[in-house]
Amino acid sequence: MFFKTQNTSVGYKTKIVVDNINISLERGKILSIIGPNGGGKSTIIKSIARHIKPIYGNIYISNRDISDMPVSDISKKLSVVFTQKPYAEKYTCEDIVSMGRYPYTGKFGFLSENDKAKVKEAMNVINIFNLKNKYFNEISDGQKQRVLLACALCQEPELILLDEPSTFLDIKYKIELLSILNDMARNKNISIILTIHELDLAEKLSDYVICVKNGCVDKYGTPDDIFKEDYINYLFDIEHGSYNSYFGRVEMTKNTKKPKVFVIAGNGSGTNVFKSLNKNKIPFAAGVLHKNDIDCVLAKYTASAVVYENAFENIGDDKIECAKNIIRDCEKVICCLKNFGAINYKNKELIDYAERIDIKVERY
Amino acid sequence: MEFYNLKKRYLFVFLILSVLVAVLFVANISFGSVSVSFENIAGILFGAQSDGSEYKIIWTIRMPRAIAAFMLGGALAVSGFLMQTFFHNPIASPFVLGISSGAELFVALNMVIFISFGISISSLSLIVFSFAGSMVCTVFILMFSKKANSSVLIVGGIMAGYICSAITDFVVTFASDTDIVNIHNWSMGSFSGISWKDVNAIIIFVLFGFILAFVISKPISAYQLGEKYAKNLGVNLSVFKAALIITSSILSSCVTAFAGPVSFVGVAVPHVIKSLMGTSKPIIIIPACFLGGAVYCLLCDLIARTLFSPIEVSISSVTAIFGAPIVIFILLKRKKGI
């Protein structure tokens, strides 16, 4: 195993922050550390980066205990990108990236042709060649992040540690970060350990995930094991709102009051209506939806009541009756469907019913 | 900012600084209460003229003084650059952090004790005492810096400086020897009265410190990114930090030993040099700072000697007039404060 910890406990001086960490990671794999704030995610990163000593146990890279390795050896195997950006006065981005060659250059740090080629390559991989001559202090945080990544890549490490790399990044850079890290792992065979808050990114990016909660590693497994609704809700103590495991995203608190609006939807047509009703705190019900429908999944997290039919079945009369019962007490019906196909045909009956008992029908 | 060619820019700045050093050096040995013409200087320097009062003035007074201003100015600027790197603070310098004053106190003690026991004061003993004083103050500042943020560090340094200066004043006041007048002049800061013997010691120690600084320029560059990144890149932090502090102290204590406390060179020069060069790579900045500090001190000493000739102004008064505005400028430019 390339990277390994064995019953390792990390923390400050004598105070243990995270107990009993057992991680093993192969080359070229990505491990995410997730968990609530203050749980000790960064402490683990700091310990691997040797900024603090583990209290018990050891950390191994290629079967060597990192606390026995000389600093100059470690810097060729391991590089770190911290959340805190360096304040490097009057350094161009190229200078910063070149700094990654530090473990390889001679006494005075002059770059050889080979070093220069590596710097150029790293800047091309991360796509920051246009920043080459800009001063590091004058670029945006997202750009700084990428420059530091290039610097880390330039160091030609076998393992890269990233402490919350997605902080400060807008959506575009987040997506880019995702593909950069993925490339590093798959193409360059670099192992990556990162702490991350965005569960959706973590799920898509990682090969393994460890969950840190209440001073210990609560769970260690593949994303499929971890990103389950119940577990994530438990891990983060989510009581209001919930984690939607289908979409890997967090939904707002579901309104559980008696529905005022009934939404007829299907095939994704209701998504926006659900969202806006939920945001405006209007309790609503949705139906009749098929169990495999995307609207049904979403309604489950947002609507106070959902009437659904099994997948691929025609809507049954019992379901229609059930929907009618709800509509009777509603103030209005919103219909998101433009036309009703064969399976959805019965939903039309609901509109007729609403109009008959003088309930406003809105077409969306 | 885009640069056509950084190497050309570096060369250009080095060239300008070298020319300025040469011009100011000649000006320093030529101007004064007795002006010596350039032809005569050439004659004296290249051996065509070997006696007369002009020969004496130049060889025994102005030459060693100009060399001292050159070497000590360079030493101060490099030492300031090292301090700023160490504390990640643009206005840290031996003078601001009170390290010069610590050295001053020890040198004053050295003078008073040696005089009272009738021992003659050697250049070496001055340097040794000055270095000891710097180190005592540095250790104090280091302990302090662990518990304080950078603005508190600066204020603490200034206070430590005042305490040391006050004790120096006591020492000077209660020492009864008539030689005390010398100490008093020296404690105001001045390049006057430097002998060839002193110059030899200065050259040896400053060159040693300068070479040390140059040797650690690679880890300095990594350290400029911050301690965490330096460690990540493979810098052995404890060894490096000790080397940095000792180097800086050798350089600054050499200055204090012979010229007393000289203010603002350590802050102003590195800042101007970095702006001129457009980089803070130590391998460029260290030699450039040395030349820059030399230019600054040669110029200020020239002004101190000639402005109200034959009366001399203390060197710190002149360096402060040019240097203080630069410090204010640095503070205003930095959004974060000190």
XYZ file of C-alpha atoms in Angstrom:
702
model
C 0.000 0.000 0.000
C 1.403 3.389 -1.014
C -0.001 5.522 1.795
C -0.977 4.146 5.157
C -1.847 5.174 8.679
C -2.224 2.630 11.454
C -4.275 3.469 14.530
C -2.931 6.964 14.219
C -4.202 9.694 16.516
C -3.641 13.299 15.605
C -4.010 16.514 17.549
C -2.173 19.337 19.226
C 0.441 18.593 21.871
C -1.414 16.142 24.088
C -4.961 16.952 23.053
C -6.252 14.372 20.619
C -8.453 15.832 17.898
C -9.047 12.740 15.769
C -8.493 9.288 17.196
C -7.711 5.968 15.545
C -7.239 6.865 11.925
C -6.757 3.906 9.627
C -6.351 4.916 6.033
C -4.735 3.094 3.186
C -4.508 4.507 -0.282
C -2.999 3.244 -3.537
C -1.133 5.344 -6.070
C -3.351 7.393 -8.344
C -6.410 7.328 -6.102
C -8.317 10.215 -4.590
C -9.368 10.284 -0.954
C -11.746 12.933 0.385
C -12.056 13.828 4.022
C -15.535 15.095 4.825
C -17.360 15.934 8.010
C -18.768 18.786 10.033
C -16.792 21.947 10.781
C -14.359 21.689 13.636
C -14.299 17.911 13.344
C -10.574 17.743 12.724
C -10.340 17.399 8.957
C -7.555 19.956 8.651
C -5.736 18.456 11.620
C -5.376 15.227 9.668
C -3.976 17.106 6.676
C -1.560 19.033 8.909
C -0.322 15.816 10.462
C 0.335 14.181 7.113
C 2.095 17.359 6.000
C 4.225 17.045 9.156
C 3.231 20.438 10.524
C 2.166 18.682 13.677
C 3.317 15.332 15.000
C 0.833 12.502 15.378
C 0.203 11.805 19.071
C 0.042 8.045 18.660
C 0.854 5.873 15.704
C 2.692 6.615 12.503
C 2.058 7.723 8.975
C 3.733 5.798 6.153
C 4.499 6.682 2.587
C 5.873 3.799 0.509
C 6.340 1.858 3.737
C 8.565 4.532 5.246
C 7.571 6.365 8.399
C 7.410 10.026 7.413
C 8.768 11.221 10.742
C 11.997 9.310 10.001
C 12.430 10.700 6.521
C 14.675 13.722 5.889
C 12.728 16.865 4.910
C 14.382 16.967 1.510
C 13.195 13.432 0.712
C 9.647 14.110 1.759
C 9.412 17.212 -0.375
C 9.982 15.036 -3.440
C 7.153 12.711 -2.489
C 4.582 14.986 -0.948
C 3.321 18.450 -1.720
C 0.643 20.471 0.020
C -1.730 23.220 -1.028
C -3.110 25.064 1.981
C -6.266 27.129 2.263
C -4.177 30.051 3.380
C -2.478 31.627 0.396
C 1.093 32.852 0.716
C 1.643 36.600 0.709
C 4.431 36.651 -1.814
C 5.429 40.195 -2.530
C 6.604 40.911 -6.044
C 6.653 37.323 -7.185
C 5.263 36.515 -10.603
C 3.105 33.448 -11.013
C 5.893 31.800 -12.945
C 8.242 32.401 -9.996
C 5.740 30.743 -7.680
C 5.323 27.733 -9.933
C 9.113 27.470 -10.295
C 9.337 27.262 -6.532
C 7.946 23.754 -6.912
C 11.321 22.757 -8.346
C 12.979 23.698 -5.043
C 13.782 20.102 -3.971
C 15.503 19.448 -7.303
C 17.570 22.592 -7.906
C 21.160 23.193 -6.800
C 22.665 25.276 -4.030
C 21.477 28.613 -5.370
C 18.174 27.479 -6.807
C 18.912 28.171 -10.469
C 16.588 26.310 -12.821
C 18.059 23.873 -15.315
C 16.567 23.424 -18.788
C 14.798 20.345 -17.466
C 13.350 22.337 -14.548
C 12.158 25.043 -16.908
C 10.452 22.446 -19.083
C 8.691 21.000 -16.029
C 7.497 24.461 -14.992
C 6.163 25.086 -18.469
C 4.455 21.725 -18.552
C 2.795 22.248 -15.160
C 1.522 25.656 -16.229
C 0.107 24.153 -19.400
C -1.584 21.288 -17.591
C -3.297 23.651 -15.163
C -3.932 26.093 -17.990
C -2.402 29.186 -16.416
C 0.146 30.108 -19.043
C -1.587 33.455 -19.505
C -0.813 34.346 -15.867
C 2.914 33.682 -16.320
C 4.136 37.261 -15.903
C 1.395 38.529 -13.591
C 2.263 39.274 -9.995
C 0.892 36.603 -7.691
C -0.525 39.168 -5.272
C -2.542 40.842 -7.992
C -4.567 37.876 -9.228
C -7.868 36.509 -7.911
C -8.158 33.801 -5.288
C -9.318 31.271 -7.839
C -6.291 32.006 -9.974
C -3.990 31.805 -6.963
C -5.399 28.400 -6.203
C -4.506 27.192 -9.662
C -1.020 28.700 -9.512
C -0.417 26.850 -6.246
C -1.713 23.652 -7.810
C 0.758 24.100 -10.647
C 3.489 24.649 -8.063
C 2.505 21.450 -6.295
C 2.445 19.555 -9.587
C 5.868 20.912 -10.489
C 7.215 19.332 -7.342
C 6.548 15.965 -9.017
C 5.090 14.456 -5.868
C 3.547 11.059 -5.444
C 0.977 12.456 -3.049
C -0.716 15.853 -3.034
C -2.577 17.145 0.020
C -5.179 19.842 -0.411
C -6.881 21.606 2.445
C -10.280 22.783 1.275
C -9.220 23.504 -2.284
C -12.702 24.499 -3.406
C -13.084 27.375 -0.955
C -13.099 30.763 -2.740
C -13.727 29.133 -6.095
C -16.699 29.983 -8.246
C -18.623 27.266 -10.009
C -16.524 27.380 -13.165
C -13.260 26.950 -11.278
C -14.785 24.249 -9.112
C -15.599 22.218 -12.183
C -12.120 22.898 -13.517
C -10.524 21.880 -10.232
C -12.441 18.652 -10.406
C -11.079 17.752 -13.803
C -7.538 18.905 -12.965
C -7.417 16.705 -9.868
C -8.930 13.842 -11.767
C -6.307 14.193 -14.502
C -3.516 14.343 -11.959
C -4.656 11.137 -10.367
C -5.451 9.167 -13.521
C -2.740 10.408 -15.885
C 0.126 11.218 -13.546
C -0.602 8.472 -11.058
C -0.548 10.969 -8.188
C -2.488 10.118 -5.053
C -4.586 12.939 -3.691
C -5.923 13.514 -0.204
C -8.201 16.491 0.258
C -10.647 17.975 2.698
C -13.777 19.278 1.086
C -17.139 20.745 2.045
C -18.985 20.298 -1.223
C -20.484 16.845 -0.980
C -21.453 16.784 -4.640
C -17.836 17.414 -5.656
C -16.567 14.879 -3.139
C -18.888 12.236 -4.457
C -17.893 12.735 -8.066
C -14.193 13.124 -7.402
C -13.275 10.557 -4.806
C -12.330 6.919 -4.919
C -12.536 6.757 -1.137
C -14.108 8.945 1.477
C -13.444 9.205 5.171
C -15.971 10.849 7.422
C -14.682 12.584 10.503
C -17.100 13.258 13.292
C -16.788 13.828 17.031
C -13.071 13.157 17.184
C -12.956 9.910 15.305
C -13.217 8.465 11.835
C -16.867 7.599 11.693
C -16.799 5.805 8.394
C -14.315 4.969 5.673
C -15.489 3.684 2.338
C -16.277 4.317 -1.285
C -18.571 7.198 -2.268
C -21.374 4.690 -2.863
C -21.148 3.581 0.772
C -21.045 7.062 2.172
C -23.326 9.265 0.144
C -26.602 7.909 1.370
C -29.343 10.137 2.568
C -29.608 8.777 6.096
C -25.897 8.638 6.667
C -25.150 12.153 5.434
C -28.052 13.525 7.464
C -26.590 11.764 10.476
C -22.987 12.805 9.764
C -23.848 16.478 9.578
C -26.710 16.334 12.088
C -29.091 17.685 9.480
C -32.513 18.114 11.033
C -33.957 20.843 8.897
C -33.646 20.243 5.195
C -32.079 17.117 3.875
C -29.415 15.658 1.685
C -30.686 14.422 -1.632
C -28.613 11.372 -2.449
C -29.903 11.110 -6.015
C -28.582 14.474 -7.016
C -25.846 14.750 -4.369
C -27.268 18.030 -3.278
C -28.851 19.577 -0.246
C -32.524 20.498 -0.216
C -34.186 23.116 1.921
C -36.330 22.205 4.855
C -39.436 20.503 3.607
C -42.659 22.238 4.440
C -44.824 19.816 6.367
C -47.908 21.964 6.766
C -51.206 21.137 5.099
C -50.814 21.693 1.353
C -52.307 24.847 -0.156
C -51.330 24.126 -3.723
C -51.510 20.938 -5.737
C -48.954 20.533 -8.477
C -49.511 18.197 -11.404
C -46.179 17.466 -12.984
C -43.974 14.810 -14.505
C -40.778 14.298 -16.430
C -38.969 17.220 -14.811
C -41.602 19.818 -15.688
C -42.308 20.504 -12.025
C -38.745 21.131 -10.868
C -38.889 24.917 -10.992
C -42.367 25.112 -9.494
C -41.363 22.890 -6.572
C -38.293 24.995 -5.955
C -40.104 28.297 -6.001
C -42.980 27.073 -3.806
C -40.519 25.657 -1.311
C -38.488 28.856 -1.287
C -41.606 30.928 -0.695
C -42.669 28.583 2.094
C -45.942 27.647 0.463
C -46.883 24.091 1.458
C -47.822 21.996 -1.539
C -48.631 18.507 -2.671
C -47.623 16.878 -5.919
C -49.131 14.090 -7.959
C -49.783 11.816 -9.500
C -46.157 11.077 -10.234
C -44.414 7.907 -11.293
C -41.896 6.563 -8.878
C -39.021 6.685 -11.397
C -39.798 10.250 -12.414
C -37.278 12.944 -11.542
C -40.142 15.100 -10.267
C -41.132 12.380 -7.866
C -37.631 12.234 -6.394
C -37.549 15.962 -5.984
C -41.086 16.195 -4.613
C -40.148 13.725 -1.930
C -37.712 16.286 -0.520
C -39.829 19.369 -0.949
C -43.546 18.600 -0.942
C -45.622 17.975 2.153
C -47.474 15.199 0.351
C -46.786 13.191 -2.778
C -49.174 10.914 -4.563
C -47.275 8.434 -6.660
C -47.811 5.430 -8.835
C -45.379 2.599 -9.434
C -43.018 2.982 -12.337
C -44.312 2.160 -15.833
C -47.858 1.550 -14.575
C -50.958 3.391 -15.682
C -52.225 5.664 -12.938
C -54.693 3.717 -10.839
C -58.116 4.987 -9.786
C -57.226 4.726 -6.108
C -54.356 7.186 -6.665
C -56.630 9.594 -8.504
C -59.117 9.467 -5.651
C -56.332 10.132 -3.205
C -55.191 13.165 -5.257
C -58.753 14.473 -5.470
C -59.001 14.344 -1.686
C -56.005 16.603 -1.386
C -57.111 18.962 -4.151
C -60.417 19.496 -2.395
C -58.675 21.345 0.443
C -56.251 23.293 -1.758
C -56.504 26.891 -2.940
C -55.219 26.227 -6.395
C -53.861 23.656 -8.780
C -50.803 24.228 -10.901
C -50.487 22.093 -13.985
C -47.012 21.829 -15.402
C -47.863 19.334 -18.095
C -48.469 20.591 -21.632
C -49.889 17.341 -22.867
C -50.698 14.099 -21.175
C -49.281 10.923 -22.652
C -50.870 7.529 -22.365
C -49.574 6.726 -18.889
C -50.277 10.199 -17.604
C -53.708 10.374 -19.141
C -55.607 10.119 -15.879
C -53.973 13.277 -14.520
C -56.204 15.227 -16.883
C -59.120 14.056 -14.808
C -57.708 15.978 -11.852
C -57.844 19.261 -13.770
C -61.419 18.682 -14.787
C -62.235 17.855 -11.185
C -60.632 21.031 -9.870
C -62.473 23.210 -12.347
C -65.713 21.515 -11.471
C -65.379 22.349 -7.762
C -64.243 25.929 -8.528
C -60.605 25.675 -7.687
C -58.316 27.915 -9.727
C -56.173 26.030 -12.234
C -52.962 27.657 -13.337
C -51.094 26.391 -16.383
C -47.400 26.648 -16.055
C 2.342 44.281 -15.531
C 4.134 42.749 -18.479
C 7.880 42.668 -18.718
C 9.744 42.754 -21.942
C 12.838 41.231 -20.423
C 13.447 40.884 -16.714
C 17.124 40.065 -17.090
C 17.733 43.349 -18.877
C 15.911 45.167 -16.125
C 18.061 43.526 -13.426
C 21.253 44.368 -15.300
C 20.136 47.930 -15.841
C 19.411 48.491 -12.153
C 22.706 46.887 -11.131
C 24.529 49.121 -13.584
C 22.847 52.274 -12.288
C 23.595 51.315 -8.677
C 27.247 50.596 -9.474
C 27.663 53.928 -11.248
C 26.026 55.725 -8.312
C 28.333 53.971 -5.858
C 31.381 55.019 -7.885
C 30.249 58.620 -8.296
C 29.275 59.019 -4.633
C 32.470 57.386 -3.463
C 34.570 59.902 -5.371
C 32.320 62.733 -4.177
C 32.735 61.563 -0.576
C 36.502 61.718 -0.687
C 36.553 64.905 -2.660
C 34.024 67.150 -0.858
C 34.278 68.305 2.723
C 35.590 71.220 4.734
C 38.655 70.998 2.473
C 37.726 70.353 -1.123
C 40.112 68.290 -3.167
C 40.024 68.517 -6.947
C 39.401 65.382 -8.980
C 42.853 65.531 -10.596
C 44.467 65.589 -7.190
C 42.321 62.679 -6.046
C 43.399 60.653 -9.062
C 46.978 61.569 -8.263
C 46.621 60.574 -4.628
C 44.772 57.357 -5.301
C 47.125 56.140 -7.986
C 50.254 57.037 -6.128
C 51.463 60.088 -8.065
C 51.147 62.247 -4.962
C 52.233 60.807 -1.639
C 52.423 63.564 0.938
C 50.906 66.910 1.847
C 47.777 67.700 3.817
C 45.424 66.638 1.023
C 47.093 63.241 0.926
C 46.664 62.869 4.669
C 43.049 64.015 4.687
C 42.126 61.583 1.965
C 44.092 58.545 3.084
C 43.642 58.734 6.823
C 40.213 60.343 7.170
C 38.012 60.279 4.098
C 39.027 57.007 2.510
C 38.332 54.772 5.546
C 35.166 56.708 6.234
C 33.860 56.290 2.697
C 34.708 52.587 2.712
C 32.943 52.231 6.057
C 29.861 54.048 4.757
C 29.886 51.765 1.711
C 30.272 48.501 3.634
C 28.069 49.375 6.606
C 25.315 50.844 4.442
C 25.240 47.631 2.441
C 25.273 45.547 5.623
C 22.336 47.468 7.087
C 20.194 47.125 3.986
C 20.837 43.374 3.678
C 20.227 42.896 7.381
C 16.921 44.777 7.037
C 15.888 42.580 4.125
C 16.639 39.464 6.169
C 14.611 40.759 9.122
C 11.642 41.599 6.889
C 11.779 38.110 5.447
C 12.043 36.524 8.859
C 9.105 38.362 10.389
C 7.100 38.613 7.149
C 6.808 42.271 7.933
C 7.805 45.058 5.512
C 8.937 47.511 8.175
C 10.923 45.122 10.332
C 14.577 46.078 10.569
C 17.330 45.891 13.196
C 16.630 49.488 14.157
C 12.839 49.223 14.349
C 12.954 45.996 16.348
C 15.318 47.470 18.908
C 18.134 45.087 17.989
C 20.449 47.973 17.080
C 19.743 49.575 20.439
C 20.555 46.334 22.219
C 23.858 46.233 20.387
C 24.403 49.885 21.235
C 23.922 49.216 24.934
C 26.455 46.399 24.926
C 28.976 48.461 22.986
C 28.545 51.340 25.463
C 29.084 48.903 28.342
C 32.137 47.549 26.558
C 33.571 51.037 26.177
C 32.862 52.082 29.759
C 34.146 48.869 31.332
C 37.268 48.660 29.196
C 38.068 52.340 29.736
C 37.619 52.076 33.499
C 39.992 49.114 33.630
C 42.394 50.835 31.313
C 42.121 48.219 28.571
C 42.324 49.574 25.047
C 39.225 48.961 22.980
C 39.855 46.822 19.917
C 37.678 46.640 16.811
C 37.113 42.976 17.511
C 35.860 43.507 21.049
C 33.433 46.121 19.749
C 32.031 43.671 17.248
C 31.821 40.852 19.771
C 29.964 42.969 22.311
C 27.725 44.427 19.656
C 26.887 40.946 18.383
C 26.139 39.747 21.903
C 23.815 42.728 22.417
C 22.026 42.023 19.126
C 21.537 38.400 20.030
C 20.157 39.185 23.499
C 17.664 41.599 21.989
C 16.829 39.210 19.137
C 16.074 36.373 21.523
C 13.825 38.721 23.487
C 12.020 39.773 20.301
C 11.667 36.148 19.196
C 10.026 35.169 22.465
C 7.817 38.185 22.151
C 6.904 37.469 18.522
C 5.418 34.091 19.396
C 2.777 35.738 21.513
C 2.083 38.851 19.493
C 0.773 39.769 16.083
C 2.967 41.769 13.780
C 1.878 45.269 14.768
C 2.396 44.436 18.432
C 5.774 43.019 17.474
C 6.814 46.325 15.938
C 5.598 48.352 18.908
C 7.328 45.885 21.255
C 10.537 46.247 19.280
C 10.400 50.023 19.430
C 9.792 49.876 23.187
C 12.691 47.453 23.667
C 14.784 49.915 21.689
C 13.798 52.762 24.006
C 14.621 50.722 27.085
C 18.072 49.878 25.734
C 18.705 53.492 24.718
C 17.664 54.683 28.178
C 20.043 52.281 29.889
C 22.761 53.365 27.477
C 22.102 56.965 28.537
C 22.452 56.008 32.209
C 25.683 54.214 31.498
C 27.025 57.185 29.618
C 25.844 59.721 32.202
C 27.301 57.970 35.226
C 30.555 56.959 33.644
C 33.006 59.559 34.808
C 35.749 59.328 32.249
C 36.356 62.152 29.825
C 36.428 59.648 26.983
C 32.701 59.432 27.468
C 32.355 62.284 24.972
C 33.383 59.814 22.305
C 30.694 57.387 23.382
C 28.150 60.134 23.252
C 29.087 61.086 19.698
C 29.105 57.493 18.669
C 25.713 56.793 20.230
C 24.180 59.518 18.053
C 25.244 57.564 15.002
C 28.139 58.673 12.835
C 30.710 57.319 10.400
C 33.367 59.728 11.685
C 36.597 58.637 13.321
C 36.788 55.257 11.638
C 40.366 54.025 11.333
C 41.941 51.659 8.829
C 42.060 49.017 11.536
C 38.296 49.329 11.941
C 37.883 49.183 8.191
C 39.759 45.879 8.043
C 37.489 44.373 10.690
C 34.420 45.793 8.947
C 35.401 44.323 5.594
C 36.027 40.882 7.059
C 32.795 40.681 9.058
C 30.514 42.330 6.527
C 31.839 40.191 3.692
C 31.373 37.117 5.848
C 27.775 38.105 6.633
C 27.086 38.982 3.026
C 28.370 35.640 1.768
C 26.282 33.843 4.404
C 23.202 35.740 3.275
C 23.949 34.814 -0.317
C 24.406 31.164 0.573
C 20.998 30.967 2.258
C 19.244 32.854 -0.531
C 17.593 29.674 -1.846
C 15.791 28.787 1.399
C 15.007 32.483 1.859
C 13.037 32.408 -1.383
C 10.978 29.460 -0.129
C 10.536 31.089 3.269
C 9.100 34.202 1.606
C 6.018 32.135 0.758
C 5.488 31.450 4.446
C 6.693 28.865 6.912
C 4.218 26.167 5.870
C 5.161 26.318 2.221
C 8.880 26.444 3.053
C 8.567 23.272 5.078
C 6.581 21.657 2.321
C 9.345 22.476 -0.172
C 11.930 20.829 2.027
C 13.482 23.668 4.047
C 14.883 22.566 7.392
C 13.141 25.336 9.285
C 14.972 25.413 12.605
C 18.435 25.404 11.015
C 17.410 27.939 8.431
C 15.802 30.334 10.897
C 18.836 30.249 13.158
C 21.115 30.924 10.169
C 18.941 33.823 9.073
C 18.914 35.484 12.481
C 22.648 35.022 13.034
C 23.497 36.390 9.598
C 21.295 39.399 10.092
C 22.798 40.010 13.537
C 26.386 39.768 12.295
C 25.645 42.402 9.684
C 23.721 44.797 11.893
C 26.003 44.465 14.905
C 28.984 45.342 12.753
C 27.234 48.597 11.866
C 26.346 49.420 15.452
C 29.851 48.646 16.673
C 31.446 51.304 14.480
C 28.777 53.767 13.467
C 26.246 53.531 16.301
C 22.583 53.130 15.542
C 21.731 54.165 11.989
C 18.016 54.370 11.323
C 15.769 53.627 8.351
C 18.377 52.226 5.941
C 17.167 48.699 6.660
C 13.542 49.502 5.883
C 13.744 52.028 3.079
C 16.432 50.470 0.893
C 15.002 46.924 0.477
C 11.620 48.418 -0.362
C 12.997 50.721 -3.043
C 15.202 47.971 -4.458
C 12.303 45.512 -4.727
C 10.224 48.105 -6.532
C 13.062 48.936 -8.929
C 13.772 45.293 -9.682
C 10.137 44.244 -9.839
C 10.893 41.080 -7.898
C 11.819 39.988 -4.410
C 13.943 37.003 -5.397
C 16.705 37.006 -2.795
C 19.412 36.025 -5.233
C 18.846 39.350 -7.005
C 17.714 41.443 -4.060
C 20.554 40.634 -1.635
C 23.384 41.998 -3.811
C 21.181 44.826 -5.063
C 20.270 45.769 -1.482
C 23.936 45.834 -0.608
C 24.676 48.305 -3.391
C 21.518 50.271 -2.612
C 22.407 50.548 1.073
C 25.901 51.647 0.088
C 24.527 54.355 -2.186
C 22.113 55.527 0.494
C 24.719 55.742 3.251
C 27.362 57.343 1.042
C 24.835 59.980 0.026
C 23.557 60.579 3.538
C 27.069 60.744 4.970
C 28.045 63.228 2.282
C 25.076 65.394 3.255
C 25.764 64.975 6.978
C 29.331 66.170 6.523
C 28.886 68.970 4.030
C 25.474 70.497 4.744
C 26.556 72.622 7.711
C 30.304 72.130 7.264
C 32.438 72.205 9.347
C 29.757 71.065 11.817
C 28.568 67.504 11.242
C 24.975 66.368 11.520
C 24.413 62.867 12.898
C 23.943 60.291 10.152
C 20.621 59.110 11.529
C 19.114 62.560 11.162
C 19.826 62.481 7.453
C 18.818 58.868 6.859
C 15.566 59.510 8.739
C 14.605 62.492 6.605
C 14.732 60.373 3.455
C 13.771 57.075 5.021
C 10.786 57.940 7.203
C 8.573 59.084 4.302
C 9.284 55.778 2.578
C 8.139 53.876 5.671
C 4.937 55.923 5.786
C 4.447 55.174 2.107
C 4.869 51.429 2.692
C 2.320 51.502 5.511
C -0.215 53.414 3.448
C 0.217 51.093 0.500
C -0.340 47.962 2.545
C -4.015 47.395 3.076
C -3.492 44.965 5.896
C -1.680 47.431 8.173
C 1.662 46.459 9.630
